[in-house]
PDB file of C-alpha atoms in Angstrom:
ATOM      1  CA  MET A 435      60.221  -2.857 -74.447  1.00  0.00           C
ATOM      2  CA  SER A 436      58.538   0.102 -73.947  1.00  0.00           C
ATOM      3  CA  PRO A 437      55.262   0.256 -72.859  1.00  0.00           C
ATOM      4  CA  ALA A 438      54.114   2.900 -75.942  1.00  0.00           C
ATOM      5  CA  GLN A 439      56.087   0.598 -78.648  1.00  0.00           C
ATOM      6  CA  LEU A 440      54.298  -2.363 -77.448  1.00  0.00           C
ATOM      7  CA  ALA A 441      51.605  -0.527 -77.692  1.00  0.00           C
ATOM      8  CA  THR A 442      52.497   0.543 -81.620  1.00  0.00           C
ATOM      9  CA  VAL A 443      53.099  -3.057 -81.911  1.00  0.00           C
ATOM     10  CA  CYS A 444      49.637  -3.925 -81.170  1.00  0.00           C
ATOM     11  CA  VAL A 445      47.857  -1.165 -82.944  1.00  0.00           C
ATOM     12  CA  LEU A 446      49.967  -2.726 -86.016  1.00  0.00           C
ATOM     13  CA  GLN A 447      48.746  -6.218 -85.225  1.00  0.00           C
ATOM     14  CA  PHE A 448      45.425  -5.339 -84.757  1.00  0.00           C
ATOM     15  CA  LEU A 449      45.042  -3.332 -88.489  1.00  0.00           C
ATOM     16  CA  MET A 450      47.601  -5.820 -90.113  1.00  0.00           C
ATOM     17  CA  GLU A 451      45.530  -9.005 -88.787  1.00  0.00           C
ATOM     18  CA  LEU A 452      48.711 -10.790 -87.696  1.00  0.00           C
ATOM     19  CA  SER A 453      48.978 -12.718 -84.394  1.00  0.00           C
ATOM     20  CA  ASP A 454      50.878 -12.578 -81.832  1.00  0.00           C
ATOM     21  CA  ARG A 455      53.827 -14.492 -83.546  1.00  0.00           C
ATOM     22  CA  GLN A 456      52.824 -13.356 -86.860  1.00  0.00           C
ATOM     23  CA  VAL A 457      53.911 -10.012 -85.638  1.00  0.00           C
ATOM     24  CA  ALA A 458      56.755 -10.985 -83.434  1.00  0.00           C
ATOM     25  CA  GLU A 459      58.542 -11.998 -86.645  1.00  0.00           C
ATOM     26  CA  ALA A 460      57.484  -8.445 -88.627  1.00  0.00           C
ATOM     27  CA  VAL A 461      59.353  -6.824 -85.638  1.00  0.00           C
ATOM     28  CA  ARG A 462      62.770  -8.940 -85.361  1.00  0.00           C
ATOM     29  CA  CYS A 463      62.286  -9.410 -89.803  1.00  0.00           C
ATOM     30  CA  ARG A 464      60.702  -6.138 -91.271  1.00  0.00           C
ATOM     31  CA  ILE A 465      62.484  -2.653 -91.315  1.00  0.00           C
ATOM     32  CA  ASP A 466      58.971  -1.230 -91.963  1.00  0.00           C
ATOM     33  CA  PHE A 467      58.099  -2.084 -88.239  1.00  0.00           C
ATOM     34  CA  LYS A 468      61.068  -1.003 -87.128  1.00  0.00           C
ATOM     35  CA  TYR A 469      60.495   1.690 -88.400  1.00  0.00           C
ATOM     36  CA  ALA A 470      57.809   2.519 -86.804  1.00  0.00           C
ATOM     37  CA  LEU A 471      58.995   1.555 -83.770  1.00  0.00           C
ATOM     38  CA  SER A 472      62.038   2.972 -83.461  1.00  0.00           C
ATOM     39  CA  MET A 473      64.599   0.038 -83.665  1.00  0.00           C
ATOM     40  CA  GLU A 474      67.911  -0.331 -84.253  1.00  0.00           C
ATOM     41  CA  LEU A 475      67.954  -2.560 -87.858  1.00  0.00           C
ATOM     42  CA  ASP A 476      69.902  -5.379 -85.539  1.00  0.00           C
ATOM     43  CA  ASP A 477      67.534  -4.924 -82.717  1.00  0.00           C
ATOM     44  CA  PRO A 478      66.212  -8.922 -82.195  1.00  0.00           C
ATOM     45  CA  GLY A 479      62.658  -8.617 -80.863  1.00  0.00           C
ATOM     46  CA  PHE A 480      60.648  -9.564 -78.613  1.00  0.00           C
ATOM     47  CA  HIS A 481      59.026 -13.420 -77.307  1.00  0.00           C
ATOM     48  CA  HIS A 482      55.218 -13.524 -78.714  1.00  0.00           C
ATOM     49  CA  SER A 483      54.063 -13.803 -75.248  1.00  0.00           C
ATOM     50  CA  VAL A 484      55.151 -10.719 -74.230  1.00  0.00           C
ATOM     51  CA  LEU A 485      52.280  -9.206 -75.526  1.00  0.00           C
ATOM     52  CA  ALA A 486      49.563 -11.314 -74.179  1.00  0.00           C
ATOM     53  CA  ASP A 487      51.986 -10.168 -70.690  1.00  0.00           C
ATOM     54  CA  PHE A 488      51.614  -6.536 -71.821  1.00  0.00           C
ATOM     55  CA  ARG A 489      47.512  -7.034 -72.734  1.00  0.00           C
ATOM     56  CA  GLU A 490      47.148  -8.609 -69.277  1.00  0.00           C
ATOM     57  CA  ARG A 491      49.032  -5.314 -67.283  1.00  0.00           C
ATOM     58  CA  LEU A 492      46.728  -2.983 -69.797  1.00  0.00           C
ATOM     59  CA  ALA A 493      43.495  -4.713 -68.671  1.00  0.00           C
ATOM     60  CA  VAL A 494      44.817  -4.473 -65.223  1.00  0.00           C
ATOM     61  CA  VAL A 495      44.823  -0.731 -64.905  1.00  0.00           C
ATOM     62  CA  LEU A 496      41.918  -0.210 -67.370  1.00  0.00           C
ATOM     63  CA  ALA A 497      39.733  -1.986 -64.322  1.00  0.00           C
ATOM     64  CA  ASP A 498      41.386  -0.409 -61.433  1.00  0.00           C
ATOM     65  CA  SER A 499      41.059   2.899 -63.334  1.00  0.00           C
ATOM     66  CA  LEU A 500      37.921   2.893 -64.349  1.00  0.00           C
ATOM     67  CA  CYS A 501      36.682   1.027 -60.818  1.00  0.00           C
ATOM     68  CA  GLU A 502      38.006   4.340 -58.937  1.00  0.00           C
ATOM     69  CA  HIS A 503      36.513   6.302 -62.007  1.00  0.00           C
ATOM     70  CA  VAL A 504      33.285   5.233 -60.924  1.00  0.00           C
ATOM     71  CA  GLY A 505      33.664   4.648 -56.923  1.00  0.00           C
ATOM     72  CA  GLY A 506      34.184   1.332 -56.614  1.00  0.00           C
ATOM     73  CA  GLY A 507      37.936   1.412 -55.245  1.00  0.00           C
ATOM     74  CA  TRP A 508      38.325  -2.336 -56.172  1.00  0.00           C
ATOM     75  CA  ARG A 509      41.588  -3.106 -56.579  1.00  0.00           C
ATOM     76  CA  HIS A 510      43.058  -6.339 -58.225  1.00  0.00           C
ATOM     77  CA  SER A 511      45.747  -8.116 -56.721  1.00  0.00           C
TER      78      SER A 511
END
């Protein structure tokens, strides 16, 4: 899945108050989720752990960006 699709999943998850497992299941089974994500109907979706990995990478990018903005130059390794 693309980063844009994963971000959309996170928004849907928040709005519908779903767990990672529940939203991954919704992506696999619900036509409205597949439509919102521009997925084929037979797309198998993703494992729920992908969301935690995505959020972790997003947090690192945001932290790096914030630190560069305030002049700290801190880099996560």
